[in-house]
């Protein structure tokens, strides 16, 4: 873990401030970037997302999935939490808070749009940032790779149907063509590109390529944060209370899913180096995908896109706190 990664929360915080400031001072620049799109996909955001997630996709070795036969319990719990609990609990929390508890402060149509963004977050288990969290809790790197690999494979076939189901439940019209295009663009193609890259290069070259791309991945993350908060600058400045209200279900989701996963794994005696990363996967989201899909489906200035951006705002500091919680509860089996 390098010094730059160690202080990632600081860099993300500075990127958020820079994005809001630049978006407020130079709105025409961000409006121009917002119009650079094809088939409802913003080209600049797409490039940055690719820069961010491609190195992570190369690092995934799908051949390691077979190794979990020796320790399957952790993977089974991870799978259940991420695909049978997480999307539905996020949708439920969004409805409870934004359509009922905060109903007097948020117009009904805006609430639906924010909930749509929360659904996109909840249906996408963390893929990229979990490797940072795993290193911070001294996780089993190979097992974390297996957990992420499984989530990515499931995401290819399950993300669009789950999102469509939950959006339908909350009465949001689902543009299926754009949703499927987004999954192909941000999940299927990067996974395939990472797999083919690993197959084409010897192991030593793969490691060297990862080391070379690693700084670009972080640059892509920070540039994406600047851009996203620049797009939403006026809303963030004009509606800070709305931002706080959207953050509440995201915060609760992260904390509840983390403790549910961690305590469950502790109860069945799964080692800390597996249980801690799994709990952090449960508590975090693949916000890169959620943001990209929200922009593709609903537009850069939509409430759904705003909700996914708030997910970025909440996730990094909350996950760093949960890393400390996990390390304090370290144990040996």
XYZ file of C-alpha atoms in Angstrom:
333
model
C 0.000 0.000 0.000
C 1.722 3.184 -1.180
C 1.477 6.540 0.534
C -0.801 7.861 -2.188
C -3.292 5.011 -1.726
C -3.023 5.250 2.056
C -4.371 8.809 1.920
C -6.923 8.069 -0.775
C -9.761 9.588 1.256
C -7.898 12.918 1.287
C -7.378 12.889 -2.482
C -11.006 11.960 -3.091
C -12.116 14.754 -0.741
C -9.939 17.268 -2.561
C -11.279 16.012 -5.905
C -14.847 16.509 -4.674
C -14.074 20.079 -3.616
C -12.269 20.758 -6.895
C -15.189 19.378 -8.902
C -17.775 21.486 -7.080
C -15.624 24.612 -7.333
C -14.820 24.151 -11.037
C -18.420 23.252 -11.845
C -19.592 26.416 -10.105
C -16.993 28.685 -11.720
C -16.962 27.199 -15.242
C -20.380 25.649 -15.935
C -20.080 26.013 -19.777
C -17.061 23.683 -19.770
C -18.981 20.947 -17.980
C -22.042 21.515 -20.163
C -19.871 20.970 -23.247
C -18.492 17.726 -21.810
C -22.024 16.652 -20.888
C -23.079 16.843 -24.548
C -20.273 14.545 -25.733
C -22.359 11.384 -25.803
C -23.402 8.560 -28.091
C -26.464 6.332 -27.523
C -27.026 8.049 -24.156
C -23.479 7.125 -23.047
C -21.228 10.045 -22.124
C -17.951 9.427 -23.939
C -15.669 11.227 -21.481
C -17.146 9.421 -18.490
C -16.920 6.119 -20.373
C -13.209 6.618 -21.080
C -12.481 7.538 -17.445
C -14.460 4.548 -16.162
C -12.461 2.286 -18.438
C -9.175 3.809 -17.297
C -10.289 3.184 -13.716
C -11.545 -0.395 -13.943
C -9.421 -1.983 -16.691
C -6.380 -2.606 -14.436
C -8.673 -4.245 -11.886
C -10.133 -6.520 -14.564
C -6.634 -7.611 -15.606
C -5.834 -8.509 -11.995
C -8.758 -10.951 -11.807
C -7.690 -14.551 -12.340
C -10.888 -16.482 -13.004
C -8.992 -19.783 -12.775
C -8.787 -19.276 -8.994
C -12.542 -19.807 -8.651
C -11.945 -23.551 -8.532
C -9.841 -23.163 -5.380
C -12.812 -22.194 -3.213
C -13.868 -25.827 -2.950
C -11.500 -26.013 0.017
C -13.167 -23.050 1.809
C -16.615 -22.548 0.278
C -18.497 -21.049 3.248
C -17.135 -17.525 2.864
C -17.992 -17.442 -0.819
C -21.521 -18.756 -0.228
C -22.215 -16.047 2.367
C -20.734 -13.352 0.120
C -22.877 -14.526 -2.787
C -26.055 -14.577 -0.690
C -25.515 -11.116 0.846
C -24.594 -9.431 -2.427
C -27.328 -10.893 -4.619
C -30.214 -11.876 -2.350
C -30.042 -9.135 0.295
C -28.128 -6.074 -0.838
C -30.120 -4.870 -3.890
C -33.440 -5.315 -2.102
C -32.363 -3.763 1.210
C -31.040 -0.703 -0.648
C -34.309 -0.309 -2.536
C -36.304 -0.743 0.690
C -34.220 1.806 2.601
C -34.540 4.261 -0.293
C -38.320 3.937 -0.373
C -38.698 4.173 3.430
C -36.568 7.277 3.785
C -37.125 9.186 0.549
C -40.805 8.411 -0.054
C -41.988 8.351 3.547
C -39.687 9.715 6.271
C -38.415 12.622 4.128
C -41.593 12.945 2.027
C -42.270 16.468 3.294
C -38.907 17.695 1.968
C -38.624 15.895 -1.396
C -41.130 16.060 -4.294
C -42.510 12.624 -5.193
C -40.996 12.546 -8.706
C -37.582 13.591 -7.396
C -37.770 10.872 -4.756
C -38.386 8.236 -7.455
C -35.367 9.447 -9.383
C -33.124 9.359 -6.297
C -34.368 5.857 -5.449
C -33.500 4.727 -8.969
C -29.915 5.855 -8.349
C -29.838 3.997 -5.032
C -31.065 0.833 -6.757
C -28.260 1.103 -9.306
C -25.806 1.375 -6.399
C -27.257 -1.471 -4.355
C -27.319 -3.926 -7.259
C -23.603 -3.466 -7.990
C -21.325 -5.072 -5.371
C -17.918 -3.461 -4.975
C -15.367 -4.595 -7.540
C -12.504 -2.121 -7.884
C -12.061 -0.434 -4.502
C -12.423 -3.706 -2.568
C -8.792 -4.536 -3.387
C -7.754 -1.401 -1.492
C -10.004 -2.292 1.446
C -8.732 -5.888 1.412
C -5.109 -4.796 1.664
C -5.945 -2.466 4.544
C -7.416 -5.366 6.587
C -4.632 -7.796 5.568
C -7.113 -9.871 3.607
C -6.394 -13.069 1.708
C -5.655 -11.589 -1.731
C -6.456 -14.787 -3.651
C -9.766 -15.317 -1.859
C -10.713 -11.682 -2.423
C -9.966 -12.216 -6.108
C -12.309 -15.207 -6.109
C -15.080 -13.215 -4.413
C -14.713 -10.370 -6.909
C -14.486 -12.767 -9.856
C -17.724 -14.458 -8.843
C -19.492 -11.118 -8.403
C -18.359 -9.978 -11.837
C -19.536 -13.173 -13.495
C -22.907 -12.966 -11.754
C -23.163 -9.265 -12.590
C -23.017 -10.046 -16.305
C -26.316 -11.924 -16.157
C -28.001 -10.607 -12.998
C -27.398 -6.851 -12.833
C -29.790 -5.785 -15.602
C -32.703 -8.065 -14.526
C -32.409 -7.099 -10.838
C -32.226 -3.391 -11.648
C -35.156 -3.691 -14.043
C -37.207 -5.576 -11.447
C -36.563 -3.045 -8.685
C -37.034 -0.019 -10.926
C -40.345 -1.510 -11.994
C -41.389 -1.983 -8.388
C -40.682 1.695 -7.702
C -42.569 2.741 -10.872
C -39.570 3.938 -12.863
C -39.673 3.280 -16.619
C -36.842 0.928 -17.604
C -35.107 1.665 -20.939
C -33.929 -1.914 -21.485
C -31.746 -1.164 -24.501
C -29.708 1.439 -22.642
C -29.480 -0.730 -19.525
C -28.171 -3.726 -21.463
C -25.769 -1.507 -23.418
C -24.394 -0.134 -20.140
C -23.839 -3.626 -18.700
C -22.076 -4.722 -21.890
C -19.960 -1.572 -22.011
C -18.957 -1.400 -18.344
C -19.000 -5.067 -17.280
C -18.874 -7.560 -20.145
C -16.312 -5.823 -22.376
C -13.887 -4.865 -19.542
C -14.023 -8.416 -18.113
C -13.407 -9.896 -21.562
C -10.593 -7.427 -22.258
C -8.957 -8.226 -18.907
C -9.278 -11.976 -19.504
C -7.791 -11.780 -23.024
C -4.950 -9.576 -21.759
C -4.054 -12.151 -19.075
C -4.187 -14.952 -21.642
C -2.012 -13.078 -24.142
C 0.782 -12.105 -21.741
C 3.102 -14.197 -19.566
C 2.564 -13.827 -15.790
C 5.617 -11.586 -15.323
C 4.406 -9.210 -18.019
C 0.913 -9.098 -16.482
C 2.385 -7.993 -13.146
C 4.496 -5.351 -14.865
C 1.497 -4.076 -16.824
C -0.563 -3.847 -13.636
C 2.154 -1.827 -11.918
C 2.327 0.511 -14.912
C -1.454 0.961 -15.089
C -2.038 1.295 -11.349
C -1.365 5.082 -11.191
C -3.678 5.596 -14.168
C -6.446 3.734 -12.386
C -6.276 6.138 -9.449
C -5.999 9.124 -11.807
C -9.102 7.846 -13.591
C -10.941 7.591 -10.265
C -10.020 11.116 -9.178
C -10.744 12.621 -12.613
C -14.131 10.893 -12.627
C -14.917 12.320 -9.185
C -13.954 15.835 -10.323
C -16.110 15.499 -13.421
C -19.144 14.040 -11.653
C -19.161 16.628 -8.896
C -18.600 19.331 -11.506
C -21.722 18.174 -13.370
C -23.746 18.288 -10.142
C -22.089 21.398 -8.649
C -25.134 23.671 -8.737
C -27.432 21.064 -7.203
C -24.906 20.241 -4.497
C -24.583 23.907 -3.581
C -28.288 24.692 -3.828
C -29.651 21.560 -2.093
C -27.270 20.453 0.652
C -30.208 19.134 2.708
C -31.251 16.857 -0.175
C -27.688 15.515 -0.351
C -27.814 14.672 3.351
C -31.173 12.938 2.983
C -29.935 10.817 0.066
C -26.826 9.949 2.087
C -28.839 8.508 4.998
C -30.008 5.248 3.319
C -26.586 4.784 1.692
C -24.864 5.181 5.056
C -27.250 2.795 6.802
C -26.934 0.245 3.991
C -23.135 0.246 4.248
C -23.099 -0.167 8.017
C -25.884 -2.763 8.224
C -24.548 -4.969 5.417
C -20.998 -4.770 6.763
C -21.996 -5.928 10.253
C -24.455 -8.540 8.955
C -21.763 -10.134 6.764
C -18.945 -9.809 9.311
C -20.900 -11.173 12.279
C -22.324 -14.034 10.225
C -18.852 -15.054 9.089
C -17.444 -14.746 12.597
C -20.243 -16.968 13.906
C -19.345 -19.772 11.497
C -15.628 -19.357 12.279
C -14.414 -17.996 8.951
C -10.920 -16.460 9.336
C -10.543 -12.689 9.562
C -8.543 -12.477 6.325
C -11.635 -13.770 4.484
C -14.476 -12.383 6.602
C -13.200 -8.781 6.751
C -12.839 -8.266 2.964
C -16.175 -10.032 2.411
C -17.897 -7.701 4.882
C -16.342 -4.697 3.153
C -17.618 -5.970 -0.212
C -21.071 -6.241 1.356
C -20.879 -2.703 2.708
C -19.599 -1.017 -0.444
C -20.709 -0.602 -4.047
C -19.310 -0.672 -7.563
C -20.104 3.036 -7.752
C -18.157 3.407 -11.000
C -20.681 1.156 -12.732
C -23.666 2.696 -10.947
C -22.639 6.215 -11.951
C -22.057 5.233 -15.568
C -25.378 3.385 -15.853
C -27.284 6.222 -14.131
C -25.875 8.719 -16.612
C -26.670 6.418 -19.538
C -30.217 5.673 -18.371
C -31.366 8.985 -16.940
C -28.859 11.685 -17.992
C -26.016 13.573 -16.377
C -28.233 15.994 -14.485
C -30.819 13.490 -13.290
C -31.691 12.723 -9.698
C -30.484 9.141 -10.261
C -27.052 10.362 -11.317
C -26.976 12.676 -8.296
C -27.775 9.765 -5.949
C -24.917 7.681 -7.342
C -22.568 10.656 -6.954
C -23.659 10.964 -3.323
C -22.690 7.281 -3.082
C -19.125 8.290 -3.970
C -19.264 11.045 -1.349
C -20.369 8.610 1.374
C -18.452 5.476 0.489
C -14.773 6.356 0.886
C -14.866 7.844 4.421
C -17.395 5.246 5.639
C -15.409 2.324 4.268
C -12.182 3.614 5.818
C -13.990 3.752 9.182
C -15.298 0.202 8.680
C -11.752 -0.934 7.874
C -10.739 0.291 11.347
C -13.741 -1.501 12.874
C -12.778 -4.740 11.141
C -9.159 -4.496 12.257
C -10.156 -3.904 15.879
C -12.264 -7.082 15.791
C -9.499 -9.208 14.295
C -9.385 -12.745 15.610
C -7.765 -16.070 14.913
C -9.627 -19.284 14.162
